[in-house]
Amino acid sequence: MPGDMLSKGEVFVIDTDAASREQLSTALQQSAYNVICFADGASLLSEAKARMPACVLLEMPADRSGLDVLKRLREENCMAPVLVTATNGSIAMAVDAIRSGAADFIEKPFRTRDIIDRIDAAIDEFAQPGSSRQRWLPGCEPLTTREGDVLEHLAAGLTNKEVARRMHLSARTVEGYRAGILRKAGAKNVTDLLRRIFGQGSTPQD
């Protein structure tokens, strides 16, 4: 990080590809972040017990072992936003990551500028007062703040891609949030979900 820039915080990075780690480290440092790279999840979890990062960038291997790291971070009260990256990521993988507490799911290859933008957005959201608020659908378990935001955009008629652009998320991440909303509401699809909401004369509320 350039010496005349104030640090925006530490970003923990797990990525098995050395070139990718170097590229990410350079881009993050140029954007005023301190970067600590880890070779494995155990090393990251050990460090996270001693210090809270501003954000975690966690690669998801094919065996999905990254989900265990993500769950452990949440169990051990490391509440920093976690962005999951994966090669050949699937919607099912994105759903699992979001359900396990990820703030975003990003497919490789990616542009480092996009990663920086998403890290900035995730940290900004985490820092906002009331970011832990939950929203409700009538008769359903509470939605998280992000799920409520996604639902509001879907209710306004936006497509997944439009929601992704509006919220600075990946389309796969929006798919994950949408799947979580449908599961909580017991709806078959978005049309069914909106029919239930508006048919009851209710809208998502804080």
Short mmCIF file of N, CA and C in Angstrom, two decimals, residues 49-187:
data_model
loop_
_atom_site.label_atom_id
_atom_site.label_comp_id
_atom_site.label_asym_id
_atom_site.label_seq_id
_atom_site.Cartn_x
_atom_site.Cartn_y
_atom_site.Cartn_z
N LYS A 49 -9.04 -15.49 14.94
CA LYS A 49 -9.34 -15.50 16.38
C LYS A 49 -8.66 -14.34 17.10
N ALA A 50 -7.56 -13.86 16.51
CA ALA A 50 -6.78 -12.80 17.15
C ALA A 50 -7.11 -11.41 16.62
N ARG A 51 -7.66 -11.32 15.41
CA ARG A 51 -7.93 -10.00 14.81
C ARG A 51 -9.11 -10.11 13.84
N MET A 52 -9.87 -9.04 13.77
CA MET A 52 -11.04 -9.00 12.89
C MET A 52 -10.67 -8.30 11.59
N PRO A 53 -10.71 -9.00 10.47
CA PRO A 53 -10.42 -8.35 9.20
C PRO A 53 -11.59 -7.47 8.76
N ALA A 54 -11.32 -6.58 7.81
CA ALA A 54 -12.40 -5.78 7.25
C ALA A 54 -13.24 -6.62 6.29
N CYS A 55 -12.60 -7.64 5.69
CA CYS A 55 -13.28 -8.49 4.72
C CYS A 55 -12.45 -9.74 4.51
N VAL A 56 -13.11 -10.82 4.08
CA VAL A 56 -12.42 -12.07 3.76
C VAL A 56 -12.76 -12.45 2.33
N LEU A 57 -11.73 -12.77 1.55
CA LEU A 57 -11.92 -13.25 0.18
C LEU A 57 -11.52 -14.72 0.18
N LEU A 58 -12.51 -15.59 0.06
CA LEU A 58 -12.32 -17.02 0.30
C LEU A 58 -12.57 -17.83 -0.96
N GLU A 59 -11.54 -18.52 -1.44
CA GLU A 59 -11.71 -19.37 -2.62
C GLU A 59 -12.41 -20.67 -2.22
N MET A 60 -13.36 -21.10 -3.05
CA MET A 60 -14.09 -22.35 -2.82
C MET A 60 -13.51 -23.43 -3.72
N PRO A 61 -12.78 -24.40 -3.14
CA PRO A 61 -12.25 -25.51 -3.96
C PRO A 61 -13.37 -26.40 -4.47
N ALA A 62 -13.02 -27.30 -5.38
CA ALA A 62 -14.02 -28.20 -5.95
C ALA A 62 -14.67 -29.08 -4.89
N ASP A 63 -13.92 -29.40 -3.81
CA ASP A 63 -14.48 -30.25 -2.76
C ASP A 63 -15.35 -29.47 -1.77
N ARG A 64 -15.51 -28.17 -2.02
CA ARG A 64 -16.36 -27.29 -1.20
C ARG A 64 -15.88 -27.16 0.25
N SER A 65 -14.62 -27.45 0.51
CA SER A 65 -14.10 -27.33 1.86
C SER A 65 -14.16 -25.89 2.37
N GLY A 66 -14.24 -24.94 1.44
CA GLY A 66 -14.36 -23.54 1.85
C GLY A 66 -15.61 -23.27 2.65
N LEU A 67 -16.67 -24.08 2.43
CA LEU A 67 -17.90 -23.91 3.21
C LEU A 67 -17.65 -24.15 4.69
N ASP A 68 -16.78 -25.13 4.99
CA ASP A 68 -16.46 -25.41 6.39
C ASP A 68 -15.74 -24.22 7.03
N VAL A 69 -14.84 -23.60 6.27
CA VAL A 69 -14.13 -22.42 6.77
C VAL A 69 -15.12 -21.28 7.02
N LEU A 70 -16.03 -21.09 6.07
CA LEU A 70 -17.03 -20.03 6.19
C LEU A 70 -17.90 -20.25 7.43
N LYS A 71 -18.36 -21.48 7.61
CA LYS A 71 -19.21 -21.78 8.77
C LYS A 71 -18.46 -21.59 10.08
N ARG A 72 -17.18 -22.00 10.10
CA ARG A 72 -16.38 -21.82 11.31
C ARG A 72 -16.18 -20.35 11.63
N LEU A 73 -15.97 -19.53 10.61
CA LEU A 73 -15.83 -18.10 10.84
C LEU A 73 -17.07 -17.54 11.53
N ARG A 74 -18.24 -17.97 11.06
CA ARG A 74 -19.49 -17.48 11.65
C ARG A 74 -19.68 -18.04 13.06
N GLU A 75 -19.36 -19.30 13.25
CA GLU A 75 -19.51 -19.92 14.57
C GLU A 75 -18.61 -19.25 15.60
N GLU A 76 -17.46 -18.77 15.15
CA GLU A 76 -16.50 -18.15 16.05
C GLU A 76 -16.65 -16.63 16.09
N ASN A 77 -17.81 -16.16 15.61
CA ASN A 77 -18.19 -14.74 15.70
C ASN A 77 -17.28 -13.80 14.94
N CYS A 78 -16.68 -14.29 13.86
CA CYS A 78 -16.00 -13.38 12.93
C CYS A 78 -17.06 -12.92 11.93
N MET A 79 -17.57 -11.72 12.15
CA MET A 79 -18.71 -11.27 11.36
C MET A 79 -18.33 -10.38 10.19
N ALA A 80 -17.04 -10.36 9.85
CA ALA A 80 -16.62 -9.59 8.67
C ALA A 80 -17.28 -10.19 7.42
N PRO A 81 -17.62 -9.35 6.45
CA PRO A 81 -18.20 -9.89 5.21
C PRO A 81 -17.22 -10.83 4.51
N VAL A 82 -17.76 -11.95 4.01
CA VAL A 82 -16.95 -12.95 3.32
C VAL A 82 -17.42 -13.04 1.87
N LEU A 83 -16.50 -12.84 0.94
CA LEU A 83 -16.80 -12.99 -0.48
C LEU A 83 -16.18 -14.30 -0.94
N VAL A 84 -17.00 -15.18 -1.49
CA VAL A 84 -16.55 -16.49 -1.93
C VAL A 84 -16.28 -16.46 -3.44
N THR A 85 -15.12 -16.97 -3.84
CA THR A 85 -14.79 -17.08 -5.26
C THR A 85 -14.69 -18.56 -5.63
N ALA A 86 -15.00 -18.89 -6.87
CA ALA A 86 -14.93 -20.28 -7.29
C ALA A 86 -14.77 -20.38 -8.80
N THR A 87 -13.99 -21.38 -9.23
CA THR A 87 -13.89 -21.72 -10.65
C THR A 87 -15.01 -22.70 -10.97
N ASN A 88 -15.70 -22.45 -12.08
CA ASN A 88 -16.83 -23.32 -12.47
C ASN A 88 -17.89 -23.39 -11.38
N GLY A 89 -18.18 -22.24 -10.78
CA GLY A 89 -19.20 -22.20 -9.74
C GLY A 89 -20.59 -22.48 -10.30
N SER A 90 -21.41 -23.10 -9.48
CA SER A 90 -22.78 -23.42 -9.88
C SER A 90 -23.77 -22.64 -9.03
N ILE A 91 -25.03 -22.63 -9.45
CA ILE A 91 -26.06 -21.97 -8.66
C ILE A 91 -26.18 -22.66 -7.30
N ALA A 92 -26.09 -24.01 -7.30
CA ALA A 92 -26.18 -24.74 -6.04
C ALA A 92 -25.05 -24.34 -5.09
N MET A 93 -23.85 -24.15 -5.62
CA MET A 93 -22.73 -23.74 -4.80
C MET A 93 -22.95 -22.33 -4.25
N ALA A 94 -23.49 -21.45 -5.10
CA ALA A 94 -23.77 -20.09 -4.66
C ALA A 94 -24.82 -20.08 -3.55
N VAL A 95 -25.85 -20.90 -3.70
CA VAL A 95 -26.90 -20.98 -2.68
C VAL A 95 -26.31 -21.46 -1.35
N ASP A 96 -25.48 -22.51 -1.41
CA ASP A 96 -24.85 -23.02 -0.19
C ASP A 96 -23.98 -21.96 0.47
N ALA A 97 -23.24 -21.21 -0.33
CA ALA A 97 -22.37 -20.17 0.22
C ALA A 97 -23.18 -19.08 0.90
N ILE A 98 -24.24 -18.63 0.26
CA ILE A 98 -25.08 -17.57 0.83
C ILE A 98 -25.74 -18.06 2.12
N ARG A 99 -26.24 -19.29 2.09
CA ARG A 99 -26.87 -19.85 3.30
C ARG A 99 -25.88 -19.99 4.45
N SER A 100 -24.63 -20.19 4.11
CA SER A 100 -23.60 -20.35 5.14
C SER A 100 -23.04 -19.03 5.63
N GLY A 101 -23.53 -17.92 5.05
CA GLY A 101 -23.13 -16.61 5.56
C GLY A 101 -22.29 -15.75 4.64
N ALA A 102 -22.09 -16.19 3.38
CA ALA A 102 -21.31 -15.37 2.44
C ALA A 102 -22.08 -14.12 2.05
N ALA A 103 -21.34 -13.03 1.85
CA ALA A 103 -21.95 -11.78 1.40
C ALA A 103 -22.05 -11.72 -0.11
N ASP A 104 -21.20 -12.48 -0.81
CA ASP A 104 -21.20 -12.46 -2.27
C ASP A 104 -20.56 -13.74 -2.77
N PHE A 105 -20.89 -14.11 -4.00
CA PHE A 105 -20.33 -15.29 -4.65
C PHE A 105 -19.89 -14.87 -6.04
N ILE A 106 -18.60 -15.05 -6.34
CA ILE A 106 -18.02 -14.51 -7.56
C ILE A 106 -17.31 -15.63 -8.33
N GLU A 107 -17.69 -15.79 -9.58
CA GLU A 107 -17.08 -16.82 -10.41
C GLU A 107 -15.74 -16.35 -10.98
N LYS A 108 -14.80 -17.28 -11.05
CA LYS A 108 -13.53 -17.02 -11.72
C LYS A 108 -13.66 -17.43 -13.20
N PRO A 109 -12.91 -16.79 -14.08
CA PRO A 109 -12.02 -15.67 -13.82
C PRO A 109 -12.79 -14.37 -13.60
N PHE A 110 -12.20 -13.45 -12.88
CA PHE A 110 -12.85 -12.18 -12.61
C PHE A 110 -11.86 -11.03 -12.85
N ARG A 111 -12.40 -9.84 -12.98
CA ARG A 111 -11.56 -8.66 -13.11
C ARG A 111 -11.29 -8.13 -11.71
N THR A 112 -10.04 -7.79 -11.43
CA THR A 112 -9.70 -7.32 -10.08
C THR A 112 -10.48 -6.06 -9.72
N ARG A 113 -10.79 -5.23 -10.70
CA ARG A 113 -11.56 -4.01 -10.42
C ARG A 113 -12.94 -4.37 -9.89
N ASP A 114 -13.54 -5.42 -10.46
CA ASP A 114 -14.85 -5.86 -9.98
C ASP A 114 -14.76 -6.36 -8.54
N ILE A 115 -13.69 -7.09 -8.24
CA ILE A 115 -13.50 -7.60 -6.88
C ILE A 115 -13.39 -6.44 -5.89
N ILE A 116 -12.61 -5.44 -6.25
CA ILE A 116 -12.43 -4.28 -5.35
C ILE A 116 -13.77 -3.60 -5.11
N ASP A 117 -14.54 -3.40 -6.17
CA ASP A 117 -15.85 -2.76 -6.04
C ASP A 117 -16.76 -3.55 -5.11
N ARG A 118 -16.73 -4.86 -5.23
CA ARG A 118 -17.61 -5.69 -4.41
C ARG A 118 -17.14 -5.74 -2.96
N ILE A 119 -15.84 -5.72 -2.76
CA ILE A 119 -15.30 -5.65 -1.39
C ILE A 119 -15.71 -4.32 -0.75
N ASP A 120 -15.55 -3.22 -1.50
CA ASP A 120 -15.96 -1.91 -0.99
C ASP A 120 -17.44 -1.92 -0.60
N ALA A 121 -18.28 -2.47 -1.48
CA ALA A 121 -19.72 -2.49 -1.24
C ALA A 121 -20.07 -3.34 -0.03
N ALA A 122 -19.40 -4.50 0.11
CA ALA A 122 -19.68 -5.39 1.24
C ALA A 122 -19.28 -4.75 2.56
N ILE A 123 -18.14 -4.07 2.57
CA ILE A 123 -17.68 -3.41 3.80
C ILE A 123 -18.58 -2.24 4.14
N ASP A 124 -18.99 -1.48 3.13
CA ASP A 124 -19.91 -0.35 3.36
C ASP A 124 -21.22 -0.83 3.97
N GLU A 125 -21.75 -1.93 3.43
CA GLU A 125 -23.02 -2.46 3.96
C GLU A 125 -22.85 -2.94 5.39
N PHE A 126 -21.73 -3.60 5.66
CA PHE A 126 -21.46 -4.12 7.00
C PHE A 126 -21.38 -2.98 8.02
N ALA A 127 -20.83 -1.84 7.57
CA ALA A 127 -20.62 -0.71 8.48
C ALA A 127 -21.87 0.12 8.71
N GLN A 128 -22.90 -0.07 7.91
CA GLN A 128 -24.09 0.76 8.04
C GLN A 128 -24.85 0.44 9.31
N PRO A 129 -25.30 1.47 10.05
CA PRO A 129 -26.11 1.23 11.23
C PRO A 129 -27.36 0.44 10.85
N GLY A 130 -27.69 -0.55 11.67
CA GLY A 130 -28.90 -1.32 11.41
C GLY A 130 -28.71 -2.38 10.35
N SER A 131 -27.44 -2.69 10.00
CA SER A 131 -27.22 -3.69 8.96
C SER A 131 -27.65 -5.08 9.39
N SER A 132 -27.85 -5.27 10.70
CA SER A 132 -28.30 -6.58 11.17
C SER A 132 -29.82 -6.67 11.26
N ARG A 133 -30.51 -5.63 10.81
CA ARG A 133 -31.97 -5.67 10.83
C ARG A 133 -32.48 -6.84 10.02
N GLN A 134 -33.65 -7.33 10.38
CA GLN A 134 -34.26 -8.39 9.60
C GLN A 134 -35.63 -7.93 9.13
N ARG A 135 -36.08 -8.54 8.05
CA ARG A 135 -37.38 -8.22 7.48
C ARG A 135 -38.23 -9.47 7.46
N TRP A 136 -39.52 -9.25 7.44
CA TRP A 136 -40.44 -10.38 7.54
C TRP A 136 -41.37 -10.47 6.34
N LEU A 137 -41.71 -11.70 6.00
CA LEU A 137 -42.83 -11.99 5.12
C LEU A 137 -43.92 -12.56 6.01
N PRO A 138 -45.16 -12.24 5.75
CA PRO A 138 -46.24 -12.73 6.61
C PRO A 138 -46.19 -14.25 6.77
N GLY A 139 -46.13 -14.70 8.02
CA GLY A 139 -46.16 -16.13 8.30
C GLY A 139 -44.88 -16.88 8.00
N CYS A 140 -43.78 -16.17 7.70
CA CYS A 140 -42.53 -16.83 7.33
C CYS A 140 -41.41 -16.44 8.28
N GLU A 141 -40.33 -17.23 8.26
CA GLU A 141 -39.19 -16.87 9.08
C GLU A 141 -38.56 -15.57 8.55
N PRO A 142 -37.86 -14.81 9.40
CA PRO A 142 -37.34 -13.51 8.98
C PRO A 142 -36.37 -13.59 7.82
N LEU A 143 -36.42 -12.57 6.97
CA LEU A 143 -35.43 -12.41 5.91
C LEU A 143 -34.27 -11.59 6.45
N THR A 144 -33.08 -11.86 5.95
CA THR A 144 -31.95 -11.01 6.29
C THR A 144 -32.11 -9.66 5.56
N THR A 145 -31.28 -8.71 5.93
CA THR A 145 -31.33 -7.40 5.27
C THR A 145 -31.11 -7.53 3.77
N ARG A 146 -30.10 -8.33 3.37
CA ARG A 146 -29.83 -8.49 1.95
C ARG A 146 -30.99 -9.17 1.23
N GLU A 147 -31.58 -10.19 1.86
CA GLU A 147 -32.72 -10.87 1.25
C GLU A 147 -33.89 -9.90 1.08
N GLY A 148 -34.11 -9.05 2.09
CA GLY A 148 -35.18 -8.06 1.98
C GLY A 148 -34.94 -7.09 0.85
N ASP A 149 -33.68 -6.67 0.67
CA ASP A 149 -33.34 -5.76 -0.42
C ASP A 149 -33.57 -6.42 -1.78
N VAL A 150 -33.14 -7.69 -1.89
CA VAL A 150 -33.35 -8.43 -3.15
C VAL A 150 -34.83 -8.56 -3.44
N LEU A 151 -35.61 -8.88 -2.43
CA LEU A 151 -37.05 -9.05 -2.62
C LEU A 151 -37.70 -7.75 -3.08
N GLU A 152 -37.29 -6.63 -2.51
CA GLU A 152 -37.86 -5.35 -2.91
C GLU A 152 -37.58 -5.07 -4.39
N HIS A 153 -36.36 -5.40 -4.83
CA HIS A 153 -36.02 -5.18 -6.24
C HIS A 153 -36.81 -6.12 -7.15
N LEU A 154 -36.95 -7.39 -6.71
CA LEU A 154 -37.72 -8.35 -7.51
C LEU A 154 -39.19 -7.91 -7.59
N ALA A 155 -39.71 -7.40 -6.48
CA ALA A 155 -41.10 -6.95 -6.45
C ALA A 155 -41.31 -5.74 -7.35
N ALA A 156 -40.22 -4.98 -7.58
CA ALA A 156 -40.30 -3.82 -8.47
C ALA A 156 -40.18 -4.22 -9.94
N GLY A 157 -40.01 -5.52 -10.19
CA GLY A 157 -39.96 -6.00 -11.57
C GLY A 157 -38.58 -6.15 -12.16
N LEU A 158 -37.53 -6.02 -11.34
CA LEU A 158 -36.17 -6.13 -11.87
C LEU A 158 -35.81 -7.59 -12.08
N THR A 159 -35.00 -7.85 -13.10
CA THR A 159 -34.48 -9.20 -13.35
C THR A 159 -33.30 -9.46 -12.41
N ASN A 160 -32.86 -10.72 -12.36
CA ASN A 160 -31.71 -11.06 -11.52
C ASN A 160 -30.49 -10.22 -11.89
N LYS A 161 -30.25 -10.07 -13.20
CA LYS A 161 -29.08 -9.30 -13.63
C LYS A 161 -29.20 -7.84 -13.24
N GLU A 162 -30.42 -7.30 -13.34
CA GLU A 162 -30.62 -5.90 -12.96
C GLU A 162 -30.44 -5.72 -11.46
N VAL A 163 -30.94 -6.69 -10.68
CA VAL A 163 -30.75 -6.63 -9.22
C VAL A 163 -29.26 -6.70 -8.89
N ALA A 164 -28.54 -7.58 -9.59
CA ALA A 164 -27.11 -7.73 -9.36
C ALA A 164 -26.37 -6.42 -9.61
N ARG A 165 -26.71 -5.76 -10.71
CA ARG A 165 -26.06 -4.48 -11.02
C ARG A 165 -26.41 -3.43 -9.98
N ARG A 166 -27.66 -3.38 -9.58
CA ARG A 166 -28.12 -2.37 -8.62
C ARG A 166 -27.45 -2.55 -7.25
N MET A 167 -27.26 -3.81 -6.85
CA MET A 167 -26.72 -4.09 -5.52
C MET A 167 -25.22 -4.38 -5.52
N HIS A 168 -24.59 -4.27 -6.69
CA HIS A 168 -23.15 -4.53 -6.83
C HIS A 168 -22.82 -5.96 -6.40
N LEU A 169 -23.63 -6.90 -6.83
CA LEU A 169 -23.43 -8.31 -6.54
C LEU A 169 -23.30 -9.07 -7.84
N SER A 170 -22.91 -10.35 -7.74
CA SER A 170 -22.89 -11.19 -8.93
C SER A 170 -24.28 -11.77 -9.14
N ALA A 171 -24.57 -12.16 -10.38
CA ALA A 171 -25.87 -12.75 -10.68
C ALA A 171 -26.07 -14.05 -9.90
N ARG A 172 -25.00 -14.81 -9.71
CA ARG A 172 -25.09 -16.05 -8.94
C ARG A 172 -25.46 -15.75 -7.49
N THR A 173 -24.92 -14.68 -6.95
CA THR A 173 -25.25 -14.31 -5.57
C THR A 173 -26.72 -13.98 -5.44
N VAL A 174 -27.24 -13.22 -6.39
CA VAL A 174 -28.67 -12.89 -6.38
C VAL A 174 -29.51 -14.15 -6.49
N GLU A 175 -29.07 -15.10 -7.32
CA GLU A 175 -29.76 -16.39 -7.41
C GLU A 175 -29.81 -17.07 -6.04
N GLY A 176 -28.69 -16.99 -5.31
CA GLY A 176 -28.64 -17.59 -3.99
C GLY A 176 -29.61 -16.95 -3.03
N TYR A 177 -29.64 -15.61 -3.02
CA TYR A 177 -30.58 -14.90 -2.14
C TYR A 177 -32.02 -15.20 -2.54
N ARG A 178 -32.28 -15.23 -3.84
CA ARG A 178 -33.64 -15.50 -4.30
C ARG A 178 -34.09 -16.89 -3.86
N ALA A 179 -33.20 -17.87 -3.98
CA ALA A 179 -33.53 -19.22 -3.55
C ALA A 179 -33.84 -19.26 -2.06
N GLY A 180 -33.08 -18.50 -1.27
CA GLY A 180 -33.33 -18.45 0.17
C GLY A 180 -34.68 -17.83 0.49
N ILE A 181 -35.03 -16.77 -0.25
CA ILE A 181 -36.33 -16.11 -0.03
C ILE A 181 -37.47 -17.07 -0.37
N LEU A 182 -37.36 -17.77 -1.51
CA LEU A 182 -38.40 -18.70 -1.92
C LEU A 182 -38.55 -19.83 -0.90
N ARG A 183 -37.41 -20.32 -0.39
CA ARG A 183 -37.46 -21.40 0.59
C ARG A 183 -38.17 -20.93 1.86
N LYS A 184 -37.82 -19.74 2.35
CA LYS A 184 -38.44 -19.24 3.57
C LYS A 184 -39.94 -18.99 3.38
N ALA A 185 -40.30 -18.54 2.19
CA ALA A 185 -41.71 -18.22 1.92
C ALA A 185 -42.52 -19.44 1.51
N GLY A 186 -41.82 -20.56 1.20
CA GLY A 186 -42.52 -21.75 0.73
C GLY A 186 -43.16 -21.53 -0.63
N ALA A 187 -42.52 -20.66 -1.45
CA ALA A 187 -43.06 -20.34 -2.78
C ALA A 187 -42.33 -21.14 -3.85
#
